[in-house]
Amino acid sequence: MSVTIKYQTSKESLSQVNHFKEIPESATFIWCDFNNPSDEENEMLQSYFNFNQLEIDDTINGTPRAKYKIYNTYQYIAFHSVDSQYTGDKVLNLYNKDNMLITYHHKHFEVLQEVEQYISSHYESDLDASDVILYILDKVVDTYFELIYDIENKVYELEDRETHGSSTKEIMDDVFKIRSKIIKLKRIIYPMRELVDNMKESSQLLVDDKNHMYIQHIDDHMIKQENIINLSQEMTEEIRDNYSSYSYYKMNSIMQILTLVSVVFLPLTLITGIYGMNFSNIAELQWHYGYYIVLVIMLAISIGSIFYFKKEKWF
């Protein structure tokens, strides 16, 4: 069964049961986790809890954007995590109702196991669902740091490679790969920042000063992550612009040299073309020293063109 039901009372720590009927009335906190549930278990989510049907449909069938919604009897939260290979994001759906926490996810979330271990080892008789939600959110947000620091390190490595003159194509390929990762992370971090702001403004989830301090701690982490992401994006833009400008400069220099060579050889080509025509009445062809005279003229034209270009500072 992929649905795990646990509870906690004022006298005992987190305990697991097989069905909601086994939960004692003295339970102060209930946690129901749906881990890649079956159709039958999805039906249980729809029938046992009186949640908004549209939210349930998004939870079961879709990948909703990070959001925080408040209803009369419960709260709904959805946020995302991403794996280290950037293959896609994972959605964690949470429902908070009467100190009962329902978590729903199609993919495995290691942070939930960490949260469970923390709750079991740091037993608190007054544990509230809002505490657990904030702790889960904090753990998910902290997982972004590994990816963000990896991007930051790769950007600094690009700067070192730029200094040591690595292949332009290779560096530009890496720049676009990093920018692709940044875009994927921004698609997750920016909605998450909006979610945190909404939670800070709400008085439903943050029930005491401890919760307010915790959400501020999470917000500080997200601000730091945004700053690193934005700085990394700006640095990749600068590296890309530098290499683009350098490539254009090299191309212009090459085109300038080719143009000068073409201009120097153009009159020489004209002369050889004229005297290469097969007409018998070309008088110069009968000159004894005509060949040498034409060579001298061609040489003079070449040297004169080069001196002129040099005087005009064309190269």
Short mmCIF file of C-alpha atoms in Angstrom, two decimals:
data_model
loop_
_atom_site.label_atom_id
_atom_site.label_comp_id
_atom_site.label_asym_id
_atom_site.label_seq_id
_atom_site.Cartn_x
_atom_site.Cartn_y
_atom_site.Cartn_z
CA MET A 1 0.00 0.00 0.00
CA SER A 2 1.42 3.38 -0.99
CA VAL A 3 -0.64 5.33 1.54
CA THR A 4 1.08 5.75 4.91
CA ILE A 5 -0.93 6.95 7.91
CA LYS A 6 0.83 8.17 11.04
CA TYR A 7 -0.24 10.05 14.12
CA GLN A 8 1.14 11.57 17.27
CA THR A 9 -0.39 12.17 20.68
CA SER A 10 0.66 14.22 23.64
CA LYS A 11 2.04 11.05 25.25
CA GLU A 12 3.65 9.16 22.36
CA SER A 13 5.76 10.00 19.36
CA LEU A 14 4.93 9.37 15.71
CA SER A 15 3.20 6.02 15.24
CA GLN A 16 1.89 4.25 12.16
CA VAL A 17 -1.50 2.62 11.57
CA ASN A 18 -3.09 0.85 8.61
CA HIS A 19 -6.39 2.72 8.51
CA PHE A 20 -7.90 5.98 9.64
CA LYS A 21 -10.23 4.07 11.97
CA GLU A 22 -7.22 3.01 14.04
CA ILE A 23 -6.23 6.57 14.85
CA PRO A 24 -7.05 7.31 18.51
CA GLU A 25 -9.16 10.31 19.41
CA SER A 26 -6.28 11.65 21.50
CA ALA A 27 -4.16 12.17 18.37
CA THR A 28 -2.86 15.73 18.21
CA PHE A 29 -1.25 15.40 14.78
CA ILE A 30 -2.10 13.11 11.82
CA TRP A 31 0.03 12.66 8.72
CA CYS A 32 -1.30 10.80 5.67
CA ASP A 33 1.19 10.36 2.84
CA PHE A 34 0.11 9.28 -0.69
CA ASN A 35 3.23 8.05 -2.49
CA ASN A 36 2.48 7.33 -6.17
CA PRO A 37 -0.95 5.99 -5.22
CA SER A 38 -3.11 3.64 -7.23
CA ASP A 39 -6.54 4.48 -8.68
CA GLU A 40 -8.18 2.92 -5.65
CA GLU A 41 -6.13 5.07 -3.30
CA ASN A 42 -6.88 8.15 -5.40
CA GLU A 43 -10.54 7.37 -4.96
CA MET A 44 -9.97 7.31 -1.21
CA LEU A 45 -8.49 10.82 -1.40
CA GLN A 46 -11.59 12.05 -3.21
CA SER A 47 -14.15 10.29 -1.03
CA TYR A 48 -12.66 10.50 2.46
CA PHE A 49 -11.70 14.18 2.41
CA ASN A 50 -14.02 17.01 1.46
CA PHE A 51 -11.55 18.89 -0.74
CA ASN A 52 -12.17 21.03 -3.80
CA GLN A 53 -12.60 18.69 -6.76
CA LEU A 54 -10.55 20.94 -9.08
CA GLU A 55 -7.62 20.84 -6.65
CA ILE A 56 -7.90 17.07 -6.40
CA ASP A 57 -7.92 16.75 -10.20
CA ASP A 58 -4.76 18.88 -10.39
CA THR A 59 -3.20 16.81 -7.64
CA ILE A 60 -3.94 13.45 -9.25
CA ASN A 61 -3.61 14.22 -12.96
CA GLY A 62 -1.50 17.31 -13.37
CA THR A 63 1.62 19.14 -12.32
CA PRO A 64 0.21 22.32 -10.80
CA ARG A 65 2.19 25.51 -10.51
CA ALA A 66 3.51 26.28 -7.04
CA LYS A 67 0.63 27.85 -5.14
CA TYR A 68 -0.95 28.40 -1.76
CA LYS A 69 -4.75 28.50 -1.42
CA ILE A 70 -6.91 28.99 1.63
CA TYR A 71 -10.38 27.45 1.92
CA ASN A 72 -12.90 27.57 4.74
CA THR A 73 -11.84 24.32 6.39
CA TYR A 74 -8.41 23.56 4.92
CA GLN A 75 -5.39 24.90 3.08
CA TYR A 76 -3.83 23.60 -0.13
CA ILE A 77 -0.15 24.00 -1.01
CA ALA A 78 1.77 22.76 -4.03
CA PHE A 79 5.49 23.22 -4.59
CA HIS A 80 8.24 21.71 -6.69
CA SER A 81 11.59 20.06 -6.38
CA VAL A 82 14.07 19.15 -9.12
CA ASP A 83 16.58 16.32 -9.38
CA SER A 84 20.31 16.80 -9.80
CA GLN A 85 20.20 15.69 -13.45
CA TYR A 86 17.70 18.41 -14.42
CA THR A 87 15.47 15.79 -16.03
CA GLY A 88 12.34 17.44 -14.69
CA ASP A 89 10.64 18.76 -11.61
CA LYS A 90 8.66 16.89 -8.98
CA VAL A 91 5.46 18.17 -7.43
CA LEU A 92 4.54 17.79 -3.79
CA ASN A 93 0.90 18.53 -2.89
CA LEU A 94 -0.07 19.24 0.71
CA TYR A 95 -3.45 19.61 2.37
CA ASN A 96 -3.71 20.95 5.91
CA LYS A 97 -7.03 20.32 7.67
CA ASP A 98 -7.71 20.32 11.42
CA ASN A 99 -4.10 19.56 12.30
CA MET A 100 -4.10 16.76 9.73
CA LEU A 101 -1.45 16.85 7.03
CA ILE A 102 -2.03 15.07 3.71
CA THR A 103 0.96 14.86 1.36
CA TYR A 104 0.53 13.60 -2.20
CA HIS A 105 3.29 12.97 -4.75
CA HIS A 106 3.85 10.77 -7.80
CA LYS A 107 7.63 10.68 -7.40
CA HIS A 108 9.74 9.83 -4.40
CA PHE A 109 10.61 12.70 -2.04
CA GLU A 110 13.59 11.98 0.18
CA VAL A 111 12.91 15.09 2.23
CA LEU A 112 9.74 13.49 3.62
CA GLN A 113 11.81 10.71 5.13
CA GLU A 114 14.16 13.30 6.63
CA VAL A 115 11.21 15.18 8.08
CA GLU A 116 9.78 11.98 9.53
CA GLN A 117 13.10 11.11 11.15
CA TYR A 118 13.37 14.60 12.56
CA ILE A 119 9.87 14.48 14.04
CA SER A 120 10.56 11.08 15.59
CA SER A 121 13.91 12.12 17.09
CA HIS A 122 12.78 15.61 18.19
CA TYR A 123 9.50 14.69 19.80
CA GLU A 124 7.32 17.67 20.65
CA SER A 125 3.97 17.18 22.32
CA ASP A 126 2.59 20.39 20.80
CA LEU A 127 3.58 19.53 17.23
CA ASP A 128 1.39 21.34 14.73
CA ALA A 129 0.78 20.60 11.05
CA SER A 130 2.04 24.08 10.17
CA ASP A 131 5.41 23.23 11.79
CA VAL A 132 5.74 20.14 9.63
CA ILE A 133 4.71 21.99 6.45
CA LEU A 134 7.30 24.70 7.04
CA TYR A 135 9.95 22.09 7.81
CA ILE A 136 9.15 20.24 4.57
CA LEU A 137 9.22 23.49 2.61
CA ASP A 138 12.56 24.43 4.15
CA LYS A 139 14.05 21.06 3.21
CA VAL A 140 12.80 21.32 -0.38
CA VAL A 141 14.13 24.87 -0.73
CA ASP A 142 17.51 23.77 0.64
CA THR A 143 17.77 21.12 -2.09
CA TYR A 144 17.95 23.94 -4.63
CA PHE A 145 21.29 25.06 -3.22
CA GLU A 146 23.12 22.01 -4.55
CA LEU A 147 21.98 22.78 -8.10
CA ILE A 148 22.51 26.52 -7.76
CA TYR A 149 26.04 26.15 -6.38
CA ASP A 150 26.81 23.70 -9.18
CA ILE A 151 25.76 26.33 -11.74
CA GLU A 152 27.75 29.02 -9.96
CA ASN A 153 30.91 26.86 -9.97
CA LYS A 154 30.49 26.09 -13.68
CA VAL A 155 30.19 29.80 -14.45
CA TYR A 156 33.44 30.54 -12.62
CA GLU A 157 35.09 27.66 -14.47
CA LEU A 158 33.97 29.28 -17.73
CA GLU A 159 35.72 32.49 -16.72
CA ASP A 160 38.96 30.57 -16.08
CA ARG A 161 38.68 28.81 -19.43
CA GLU A 162 38.10 32.16 -21.10
CA THR A 163 41.31 33.47 -19.56
CA HIS A 164 43.27 30.42 -20.75
CA GLY A 165 41.90 30.68 -24.30
CA SER A 166 39.78 27.56 -24.67
CA SER A 167 37.90 26.74 -27.84
CA THR A 168 35.24 29.35 -28.54
CA LYS A 169 32.72 26.79 -29.78
CA GLU A 170 33.24 24.57 -26.74
CA ILE A 171 32.78 27.46 -24.32
CA MET A 172 29.71 28.80 -26.11
CA ASP A 173 28.13 25.31 -26.03
CA ASP A 174 28.73 25.16 -22.27
CA VAL A 175 27.33 28.67 -21.83
CA PHE A 176 24.07 27.70 -23.51
CA LYS A 177 23.86 24.50 -21.44
CA ILE A 178 24.27 26.50 -18.23
CA ARG A 179 21.69 29.06 -19.34
CA SER A 180 19.28 26.22 -20.07
CA LYS A 181 19.73 24.94 -16.50
CA ILE A 182 19.23 28.46 -15.14
CA ILE A 183 15.95 28.81 -17.02
CA LYS A 184 14.72 25.49 -15.63
CA LEU A 185 15.61 26.52 -12.10
CA LYS A 186 14.00 29.95 -12.47
CA ARG A 187 10.77 28.25 -13.55
CA ILE A 188 10.77 26.59 -10.11
CA ILE A 189 12.31 29.21 -7.85
CA TYR A 190 10.29 32.24 -8.94
CA PRO A 191 6.85 30.63 -8.34
CA MET A 192 8.20 29.24 -5.07
CA ARG A 193 9.22 32.74 -3.99
CA GLU A 194 5.70 33.94 -4.77
CA LEU A 195 4.30 31.05 -2.73
CA VAL A 196 6.49 31.98 0.25
CA ASP A 197 5.37 35.61 0.01
CA ASN A 198 1.72 34.50 0.04
CA MET A 199 2.36 32.33 3.07
CA LYS A 200 4.03 35.23 4.88
CA GLU A 201 1.04 37.47 4.23
CA SER A 202 -1.44 34.83 5.42
CA SER A 203 -2.36 34.39 9.06
CA GLN A 204 -3.86 30.93 8.57
CA LEU A 205 -0.67 28.87 8.46
CA LEU A 206 1.65 30.97 10.61
CA VAL A 207 0.03 30.43 13.98
CA ASP A 208 2.84 31.67 16.26
CA ASP A 209 6.11 33.61 16.34
CA LYS A 210 8.09 30.44 15.73
CA ASN A 211 6.31 29.94 12.41
CA HIS A 212 6.94 33.56 11.41
CA MET A 213 10.64 33.18 12.16
CA TYR A 214 10.76 29.93 10.19
CA ILE A 215 9.08 31.36 7.09
CA GLN A 216 11.45 34.34 7.24
CA HIS A 217 14.36 31.90 7.37
CA ILE A 218 13.01 30.18 4.23
CA ASP A 219 12.49 33.54 2.53
CA ASP A 220 16.10 34.53 3.25
CA HIS A 221 17.30 31.34 1.57
CA MET A 222 15.16 32.02 -1.48
CA ILE A 223 16.48 35.58 -1.74
CA LYS A 224 20.03 34.23 -1.65
CA GLN A 225 19.18 31.67 -4.33
CA GLU A 226 17.62 34.29 -6.57
CA ASN A 227 20.68 36.51 -6.21
CA ILE A 228 23.04 33.68 -7.15
CA ILE A 229 20.87 32.66 -10.11
CA ASN A 230 20.58 36.24 -11.38
CA LEU A 231 24.31 36.85 -10.97
CA SER A 232 25.15 33.61 -12.78
CA GLN A 233 22.80 34.54 -15.61
CA GLU A 234 24.38 37.99 -15.92
CA MET A 235 27.86 36.48 -15.98
CA THR A 236 26.91 34.00 -18.70
CA GLU A 237 25.46 36.89 -20.71
CA GLU A 238 28.73 38.80 -20.35
CA ILE A 239 30.78 35.75 -21.35
CA ARG A 240 28.50 35.14 -24.34
CA ASP A 241 28.69 38.79 -25.39
CA ASN A 242 32.47 38.83 -25.00
CA TYR A 243 32.90 35.78 -27.18
CA SER A 244 30.39 37.03 -29.72
CA SER A 245 32.26 40.36 -29.96
CA TYR A 246 35.57 38.55 -30.22
CA SER A 247 34.22 36.28 -32.96
CA TYR A 248 32.90 39.28 -34.89
CA TYR A 249 36.26 41.02 -34.49
CA LYS A 250 38.16 37.99 -35.80
CA MET A 251 35.74 37.65 -38.70
CA ASN A 252 36.08 41.33 -39.59
CA SER A 253 39.88 41.09 -39.45
CA ILE A 254 39.86 38.08 -41.76
CA MET A 255 37.43 39.76 -44.15
CA GLN A 256 39.58 42.89 -44.16
CA ILE A 257 42.70 40.92 -45.10
CA LEU A 258 40.86 39.02 -47.81
CA THR A 259 39.45 42.26 -49.18
CA LEU A 260 42.89 43.90 -49.32
CA VAL A 261 44.36 40.86 -51.07
CA SER A 262 41.50 40.93 -53.56
CA VAL A 263 42.00 44.65 -54.23
CA VAL A 264 45.75 44.17 -54.77
CA PHE A 265 45.26 41.32 -57.23
CA LEU A 266 42.30 42.83 -59.07
CA PRO A 267 44.36 45.12 -61.40
CA LEU A 268 46.90 42.33 -61.87
CA THR A 269 44.12 40.01 -62.93
CA LEU A 270 42.85 42.67 -65.34
CA ILE A 271 46.28 43.01 -66.98
CA THR A 272 46.83 39.26 -67.32
CA GLY A 273 43.29 38.95 -68.68
CA ILE A 274 43.88 41.55 -71.38
CA TYR A 275 47.17 40.11 -72.53
CA GLY A 276 45.85 36.61 -72.27
CA MET A 277 43.37 37.19 -75.10
CA ASN A 278 44.11 35.30 -78.31
CA PHE A 279 44.19 38.20 -80.79
CA SER A 280 47.02 38.32 -83.33
CA ASN A 281 47.09 42.12 -83.64
CA ILE A 282 48.05 42.91 -80.01
CA ALA A 283 51.12 45.06 -80.64
CA GLU A 284 52.69 44.61 -77.21
CA LEU A 285 52.99 40.87 -77.76
CA GLN A 286 55.70 41.54 -80.34
CA TRP A 287 57.85 43.65 -77.99
CA HIS A 288 61.12 42.01 -77.09
CA TYR A 289 60.97 43.24 -73.49
CA GLY A 290 57.17 43.39 -73.21
CA TYR A 291 56.92 40.53 -70.75
CA TYR A 292 59.42 42.14 -68.35
CA ILE A 293 57.81 45.55 -68.68
CA VAL A 294 54.39 44.12 -67.76
CA LEU A 295 55.90 42.31 -64.75
CA VAL A 296 57.49 45.55 -63.53
CA ILE A 297 54.18 47.41 -63.96
CA MET A 298 52.32 44.70 -62.07
CA LEU A 299 54.90 44.77 -59.28
CA ALA A 300 54.68 48.56 -59.06
CA ILE A 301 50.90 48.43 -58.88
CA SER A 302 51.08 45.85 -56.07
CA ILE A 303 53.65 47.78 -54.05
CA GLY A 304 51.81 51.05 -54.64
CA SER A 305 48.52 49.56 -53.47
CA ILE A 306 50.12 48.15 -50.30
CA PHE A 307 51.75 51.49 -49.45
CA TYR A 308 48.47 53.29 -50.04
CA PHE A 309 46.55 50.92 -47.77
CA LYS A 310 49.24 51.28 -45.13
CA LYS A 311 49.09 55.07 -45.37
CA GLU A 312 45.32 55.01 -44.95
CA LYS A 313 45.79 52.63 -41.97
CA TRP A 314 43.59 49.96 -43.46
CA PHE A 315 45.77 47.31 -41.85
#
